[in-house]
Every structure is written in structure tokens, then in C-alpha cells.
Amino acid sequence: MSIPAFTVVIPARLASTRLPDKPLADIGGKPMVVRVAERAHASSANRTVVATDADSVLQACAAHGVEALLTRADHATGTDRLAEVVGLLGLPDDAIVVNVQGDEPLIAPQLIDEVALHLAAHPDCAISTAAHPLHEVAEVFNPNVVKVVCDAADRALYFSRAPIPWARDAWSQVPTQPAAGAQVPLPAMPVLRHIGLYAYRAGFLRRFPALAAAPVEQTEALEQLRAMWHGERIGVLQTDAAPAPGVDTRADLERVRALWAEAMAQEGP
């Protein structure tokens, strides 16, 4: 199956409690949001659009030839911002929209293509996303690492911050947060870490703002559970390796800058 036509939308909210003005943070001489757009441009996307709530981000994009739209500042979620963009662009309901986070300047263009293709290949799903196997027990028990369990057709059954699936026999005596260095076996069944990259059908994005928040979404603080609560299916593309790191904190930014510089050095002049 060939890669379908799709649009990449990059939500870029200026406010960030952990890293102020994050979309404008410099990476190799360009704002981070521009670096993300460059990665999206390297995919098979027909169009790449930054969706922001700040004139400064709009101007930074314009200075580097990146298409951007000014959206409302009061959106509760990034998905609500995407819904506004679908309306502004006049996309038909069957159009595929890939949400690339504005703090992923090292994202692989191939992964963007693969998530769009996965949605096109699963007409019963409104959303597709990605996941990879975890190999470290510390990550399995880390609540900041979101896990997903899938059915036989690679559709999500549940997302959680808890260790799922729970290995009843192997972990019967394991506390919910084992001490650092504890010898805890991994279960025979792979534990999948969710990768926060999504492809949506535009029609679902139009419906999303009217969906009531789900109790399970609020309990886990995981927005994708709202869609599942209301009966929507999420296809999960399983990849072998973890993606490159994103940027949430100052330390993350320094790490990504170093990785960027290393990659540029390897490419040479």
C-alpha cells in the first residue's frame, strides 16, 4: 500500500511551565519549531502547518518559510487546536492529519509516514499511533512512561501509566514502585511504550471538541483515553526501537542540542 496523502500539523503553544518559550529555543541556529517542521517536510506529507497561539512563533515560522496559523489561546488540549486547524484549512472528513509534537526536533520522517500509512490501512480506526517494546524494568514501572496493550489486530485495548500487562506470576511479590536496582524480571509478553505521535481522520477531529472528558482520561491524565471511552478505535504501529528524545526541560534541550550537533558533524560539509 502506498503512503496516502496527509497533512502534518505541529501544535506549538508558547507557554510552558518547565521551559518558557520552548518553541523558540535555538537548535543549531534555528527555532525548535522550525527544526520540527523541517523533519516533517522530509516526510511524504503534502503540507506542513504549525498551529500556534503566539505571534512570536508565527513570525519565527514566516522568517524561515514555514507555513503557520494563529489559533485560539484557550484550547484545553493539543487535539482541540488540531480541530480548529481542520476547520481553518477546510479539510474533508476523510483527510488524514498527523499531529507531530512541536518539541520533537529529531523525529524520524519515516515514522511520520508509517503512522499515516497505518491509519490508511485500518479504515475501522479514527486514530493511529505508535509504540515500541520496553527492555528496562525501571521504564516499565515509571509512571511518566505510558504503556499500551493491543488486541490481535494491533488496536489499542488500553493506555496506562501503570505497568501493563501486569505479569501476575512474575510480579506477585513486586511493589508498585520497586527500588532502584531491584532485580525484577520482564514478563514473557512484551511491554509496549506508547510514542506520542498520532494520525487522525479529520472527521474525528471535528467531533472531538464535543466529546465529554472521560473519567478514566482524568484519572490517568491521558487524553487518548477520551476517544476510546467514546468508542473510537486507535490503531497501534509497533516499531522495534525507541524514537529520538523530545524536549520537556532545560536538560532535555541541552541533550537534543548535542545530538543535533553530532548528527550534523556526521553528515559533514
CSV table of C-alpha atoms in Angstrom, one decimal:
chain,number,residue,atom,x,y,z
A,1,MET,CA,0.0,0.0,0.0
A,2,SER,CA,1.4,3.4,-1.0
A,3,ILE,CA,1.7,6.2,1.5
A,4,PRO,CA,-1.6,8.2,1.5
A,5,ALA,CA,-1.9,12.0,1.1
A,6,PHE,CA,-1.7,13.6,4.5
A,7,THR,CA,-1.2,16.9,6.3
A,8,VAL,CA,1.2,17.4,9.2
A,9,VAL,CA,0.0,19.8,11.9
A,10,ILE,CA,2.5,20.9,14.5
A,11,PRO,CA,0.9,22.4,17.6
A,12,ALA,CA,3.3,24.9,19.2
A,13,ARG,CA,2.0,26.5,22.4
A,14,LEU,CA,4.3,29.2,23.7
A,15,ALA,CA,3.6,28.9,27.4
A,16,SER,CA,5.5,26.1,29.1
A,17,THR,CA,5.9,25.8,32.9
A,18,ARG,CA,9.1,23.7,32.6
A,19,LEU,CA,10.7,25.5,29.7
A,20,PRO,CA,9.4,29.0,28.9
A,21,ASP,CA,9.2,30.0,25.1
A,22,LYS,CA,10.0,26.4,24.2
A,23,PRO,CA,9.1,26.5,20.5
A,24,LEU,CA,11.6,29.4,20.0
A,25,ALA,CA,14.5,27.6,21.7
A,26,ASP,CA,17.5,27.6,19.5
A,27,ILE,CA,18.7,24.4,18.0
A,28,GLY,CA,21.6,24.7,15.6
A,29,GLY,CA,20.8,28.3,14.7
A,30,LYS,CA,17.0,27.9,14.1
A,31,PRO,CA,14.0,27.8,16.5
A,32,MET,CA,13.0,24.4,17.6
A,33,VAL,CA,9.6,24.6,16.0
A,34,VAL,CA,11.3,25.3,12.6
A,35,ARG,CA,13.5,22.2,13.1
A,36,VAL,CA,10.4,20.1,13.8
A,37,ALA,CA,8.8,21.5,10.6
A,38,GLU,CA,12.0,20.6,8.6
A,39,ARG,CA,11.6,17.0,9.8
A,40,ALA,CA,8.0,17.0,8.8
A,41,HIS,CA,9.0,18.4,5.3
A,42,ALA,CA,11.3,15.5,4.9
A,43,SER,CA,8.4,13.1,5.3
A,44,SER,CA,5.9,12.4,2.5
A,45,ALA,CA,3.4,15.0,3.8
A,46,ASN,CA,1.6,17.0,1.2
A,47,ARG,CA,1.5,20.0,3.6
A,48,THR,CA,3.1,21.0,6.9
A,49,VAL,CA,1.4,23.6,9.1
A,50,VAL,CA,2.5,25.0,12.5
A,51,ALA,CA,-0.5,25.8,14.7
A,52,THR,CA,0.4,28.3,17.4
A,53,ASP,CA,-1.2,30.7,19.9
A,54,ALA,CA,1.6,33.3,19.7
A,55,ASP,CA,2.6,36.0,17.2
A,56,SER,CA,6.3,35.4,18.0
A,57,VAL,CA,6.1,31.8,16.8
A,58,LEU,CA,4.1,32.9,13.8
A,59,GLN,CA,6.9,35.4,12.9
A,60,ALA,CA,9.7,32.9,13.5
A,61,CYS,CA,8.0,30.5,11.1
A,62,ALA,CA,7.5,33.1,8.5
A,63,ALA,CA,11.2,34.1,8.7
A,64,HIS,CA,12.1,30.5,7.8
A,65,GLY,CA,9.5,29.9,5.2
A,66,VAL,CA,7.3,27.6,7.3
A,67,GLU,CA,3.5,27.8,7.0
A,68,ALA,CA,1.8,28.7,10.2
A,69,LEU,CA,-1.6,29.6,11.5
A,70,LEU,CA,-2.6,31.6,14.5
A,71,THR,CA,-5.1,29.7,16.6
A,72,ARG,CA,-7.0,30.4,19.8
A,73,ALA,CA,-5.2,30.6,23.0
A,74,ASP,CA,-7.8,28.9,25.1
A,75,HIS,CA,-7.7,25.4,23.8
A,76,ALA,CA,-7.7,22.8,26.6
A,77,THR,CA,-5.7,20.3,24.6
A,78,GLY,CA,-3.5,20.0,21.5
A,79,THR,CA,-6.2,17.9,19.9
A,80,ASP,CA,-8.7,20.8,20.3
A,81,ARG,CA,-6.1,23.0,18.5
A,82,LEU,CA,-5.9,20.5,15.7
A,83,ALA,CA,-9.7,20.6,15.4
A,84,GLU,CA,-9.5,24.3,14.8
A,85,VAL,CA,-6.9,23.9,12.1
A,86,VAL,CA,-9.0,21.3,10.3
A,87,GLY,CA,-11.7,23.9,10.1
A,88,LEU,CA,-9.4,26.7,9.1
A,89,LEU,CA,-7.9,24.5,6.3
A,90,GLY,CA,-11.3,23.2,5.2
A,91,LEU,CA,-10.1,19.6,5.2
A,92,PRO,CA,-12.6,16.9,4.2
A,93,ASP,CA,-13.7,14.4,6.8
A,94,ASP,CA,-11.6,11.6,5.2
A,95,ALA,CA,-8.4,13.6,5.2
A,96,ILE,CA,-5.5,12.3,7.3
A,97,VAL,CA,-3.9,14.7,9.7
A,98,VAL,CA,-0.6,13.7,11.5
A,99,ASN,CA,0.0,15.5,14.8
A,100,VAL,CA,3.8,16.0,15.2
A,101,GLN,CA,4.6,17.5,18.6
A,102,GLY,CA,6.4,20.8,18.5
A,103,ASP,CA,9.1,19.6,20.9
A,104,GLU,CA,10.3,16.7,18.7
A,105,PRO,CA,13.1,18.2,16.6
A,106,LEU,CA,14.7,14.8,16.0
A,107,ILE,CA,11.6,12.9,14.9
A,108,ALA,CA,12.2,10.4,12.1
A,109,PRO,CA,10.4,11.4,8.9
A,110,GLN,CA,9.9,7.7,8.1
A,111,LEU,CA,7.9,7.2,11.4
A,112,ILE,CA,5.6,10.1,10.4
A,113,ASP,CA,4.9,8.3,7.1
A,114,GLU,CA,4.4,5.0,8.8
A,115,VAL,CA,1.8,6.3,11.2
A,116,ALA,CA,-0.2,7.9,8.4
A,117,LEU,CA,0.0,4.7,6.4
A,118,HIS,CA,-1.1,2.7,9.4
A,119,LEU,CA,-4.3,4.7,9.7
A,120,ALA,CA,-5.0,4.5,6.0
A,121,ALA,CA,-4.6,0.7,6.2
A,122,HIS,CA,-7.1,0.5,9.1
A,123,PRO,CA,-10.4,2.0,8.0
A,124,ASP,CA,-12.1,0.9,11.2
A,125,CYS,CA,-9.8,3.3,13.2
A,126,ALA,CA,-10.2,7.0,13.8
A,127,ILE,CA,-6.7,7.4,15.1
A,128,SER,CA,-3.3,5.6,14.7
A,129,THR,CA,-0.3,6.0,16.9
A,130,ALA,CA,3.0,4.1,17.6
A,131,ALA,CA,4.7,2.0,20.3
A,132,HIS,CA,7.9,0.1,20.9
A,133,PRO,CA,9.0,-2.7,23.3
A,134,LEU,CA,10.5,-1.7,26.6
A,135,HIS,CA,13.6,-3.6,27.8
A,136,GLU,CA,14.3,-1.8,31.1
A,137,VAL,CA,12.2,-2.7,34.2
A,138,ALA,CA,12.7,0.8,35.5
A,139,GLU,CA,10.8,2.2,32.5
A,140,VAL,CA,8.0,-0.3,32.9
A,141,PHE,CA,7.4,0.9,36.4
A,142,ASN,CA,7.9,4.6,35.6
A,143,PRO,CA,4.5,6.4,35.6
A,144,ASN,CA,5.9,9.0,33.2
A,145,VAL,CA,6.4,6.3,30.6
A,146,VAL,CA,2.9,5.5,29.1
A,147,LYS,CA,2.3,1.9,28.3
A,148,VAL,CA,-0.3,0.4,25.8
A,149,VAL,CA,-1.8,-3.1,25.4
A,150,CYS,CA,-3.1,-4.1,22.0
A,151,ASP,CA,-5.5,-6.7,20.6
A,152,ALA,CA,-4.8,-9.2,17.8
A,153,ALA,CA,-5.4,-6.6,15.1
A,154,ASP,CA,-2.9,-4.1,16.7
A,155,ARG,CA,-5.7,-1.9,18.0
A,156,ALA,CA,-5.3,-0.3,21.5
A,157,LEU,CA,-7.1,-2.0,24.3
A,158,TYR,CA,-5.9,0.4,27.0
A,159,PHE,CA,-3.2,3.0,27.7
A,160,SER,CA,-1.9,3.4,31.2
A,161,ARG,CA,0.9,4.9,33.4
A,162,ALA,CA,0.9,1.7,35.3
A,163,PRO,CA,2.8,-1.4,34.3
A,164,ILE,CA,0.6,-3.2,31.8
A,165,PRO,CA,0.1,-6.0,31.1
A,166,TRP,CA,0.7,-7.0,34.8
A,167,ALA,CA,2.8,-10.2,35.0
A,168,ARG,CA,0.8,-11.8,37.7
A,169,ASP,CA,3.1,-14.7,38.4
A,170,ALA,CA,6.4,-13.0,37.8
A,171,TRP,CA,5.4,-9.9,39.8
A,172,SER,CA,3.3,-11.3,42.5
A,173,GLN,CA,5.7,-10.0,45.2
A,174,VAL,CA,6.9,-6.8,43.4
A,175,PRO,CA,5.8,-3.5,44.9
A,176,THR,CA,4.2,-1.0,42.6
A,177,GLN,CA,7.4,1.1,42.5
A,178,PRO,CA,10.4,-1.3,43.0
A,179,ALA,CA,13.5,0.2,44.5
A,180,ALA,CA,16.3,1.3,42.1
A,181,GLY,CA,18.4,-1.6,41.1
A,182,ALA,CA,15.8,-4.2,42.2
A,183,GLN,CA,16.0,-7.4,40.3
A,184,VAL,CA,12.6,-7.6,38.6
A,185,PRO,CA,12.1,-10.0,35.6
A,186,LEU,CA,10.4,-8.7,32.5
A,187,PRO,CA,7.3,-10.6,31.5
A,188,ALA,CA,7.3,-13.0,28.6
A,189,MET,CA,4.8,-10.8,26.8
A,190,PRO,CA,6.4,-7.5,25.5
A,191,VAL,CA,5.5,-4.3,27.4
A,192,LEU,CA,4.9,-1.6,24.9
A,193,ARG,CA,5.8,2.1,25.4
A,194,HIS,CA,3.4,4.5,23.7
A,195,ILE,CA,5.1,7.0,21.3
A,196,GLY,CA,3.2,10.3,21.3
A,197,LEU,CA,2.7,10.6,17.5
A,198,TYR,CA,-0.8,10.5,16.2
A,199,ALA,CA,-2.6,10.3,12.8
A,200,TYR,CA,-6.3,11.3,12.8
A,201,ARG,CA,-9.1,11.4,10.4
A,202,ALA,CA,-10.2,15.0,10.0
A,203,GLY,CA,-13.8,14.0,10.7
A,204,PHE,CA,-12.9,12.6,14.1
A,205,LEU,CA,-11.0,15.9,14.9
A,206,ARG,CA,-14.2,17.8,14.1
A,207,ARG,CA,-16.1,15.7,16.6
A,208,PHE,CA,-13.5,15.7,19.3
A,209,PRO,CA,-14.3,19.1,20.9
A,210,ALA,CA,-17.9,18.0,21.6
A,211,LEU,CA,-16.8,14.8,23.4
A,212,ALA,CA,-17.1,14.9,27.1
A,213,ALA,CA,-14.0,14.3,29.1
A,214,ALA,CA,-13.8,10.7,30.3
A,215,PRO,CA,-13.3,9.8,34.0
A,216,VAL,CA,-10.6,7.3,33.0
A,217,GLU,CA,-8.9,10.1,31.0
A,218,GLN,CA,-8.9,12.4,34.0
A,219,THR,CA,-7.7,9.6,36.3
A,220,GLU,CA,-4.7,8.6,34.1
A,221,ALA,CA,-4.2,12.1,32.7
A,222,LEU,CA,-4.1,10.6,29.2
A,223,GLU,CA,-6.1,12.4,26.6
A,224,GLN,CA,-6.2,9.5,24.1
A,225,LEU,CA,-8.4,7.6,26.6
A,226,ARG,CA,-11.3,10.0,25.8
A,227,ALA,CA,-11.5,8.7,22.3
A,228,MET,CA,-11.6,5.1,23.5
A,229,TRP,CA,-14.2,5.9,26.2
A,230,HIS,CA,-16.5,7.1,23.4
A,231,GLY,CA,-16.0,4.0,21.3
A,232,GLU,CA,-13.3,5.1,18.9
A,233,ARG,CA,-10.6,2.7,17.9
A,234,ILE,CA,-6.9,3.5,17.9
A,235,GLY,CA,-4.6,1.5,15.6
A,236,VAL,CA,-1.0,1.0,17.0
A,237,LEU,CA,2.0,0.7,14.8
A,238,GLN,CA,4.6,-1.4,16.6
A,239,THR,CA,8.3,-0.3,15.9
A,240,ASP,CA,11.4,-2.0,17.1
A,241,ALA,CA,13.3,0.9,18.6
A,242,ALA,CA,12.6,4.0,20.7
A,243,PRO,CA,12.4,7.3,18.9
A,244,ALA,CA,14.9,10.1,19.4
A,245,PRO,CA,14.2,12.1,22.6
A,246,GLY,CA,12.0,15.2,22.7
A,247,VAL,CA,12.3,18.3,24.8
A,248,ASP,CA,10.4,19.0,28.0
A,249,THR,CA,13.1,20.5,30.2
A,250,ARG,CA,16.3,22.5,30.0
A,251,ALA,CA,18.3,19.3,30.4
A,252,ASP,CA,16.4,17.8,27.5
A,253,LEU,CA,17.1,20.8,25.4
A,254,GLU,CA,20.9,20.5,26.0
A,255,ARG,CA,20.8,16.8,25.2
A,256,VAL,CA,18.9,17.4,21.9
A,257,ARG,CA,21.3,20.2,21.0
A,258,ALA,CA,24.2,17.9,21.5
A,259,LEU,CA,22.6,15.1,19.4
A,260,TRP,CA,21.8,17.6,16.7
A,261,ALA,CA,25.4,18.8,16.6
A,262,GLU,CA,26.6,15.3,16.5
A,263,ALA,CA,24.3,14.4,13.6
A,264,MET,CA,25.4,17.4,11.6
A,265,ALA,CA,29.0,16.6,12.2
A,266,GLN,CA,28.5,13.1,10.9
A,267,GLU,CA,26.8,14.5,7.7
A,268,GLY,CA,29.8,16.6,7.1
A,269,PRO,CA,30.0,19.8,4.9
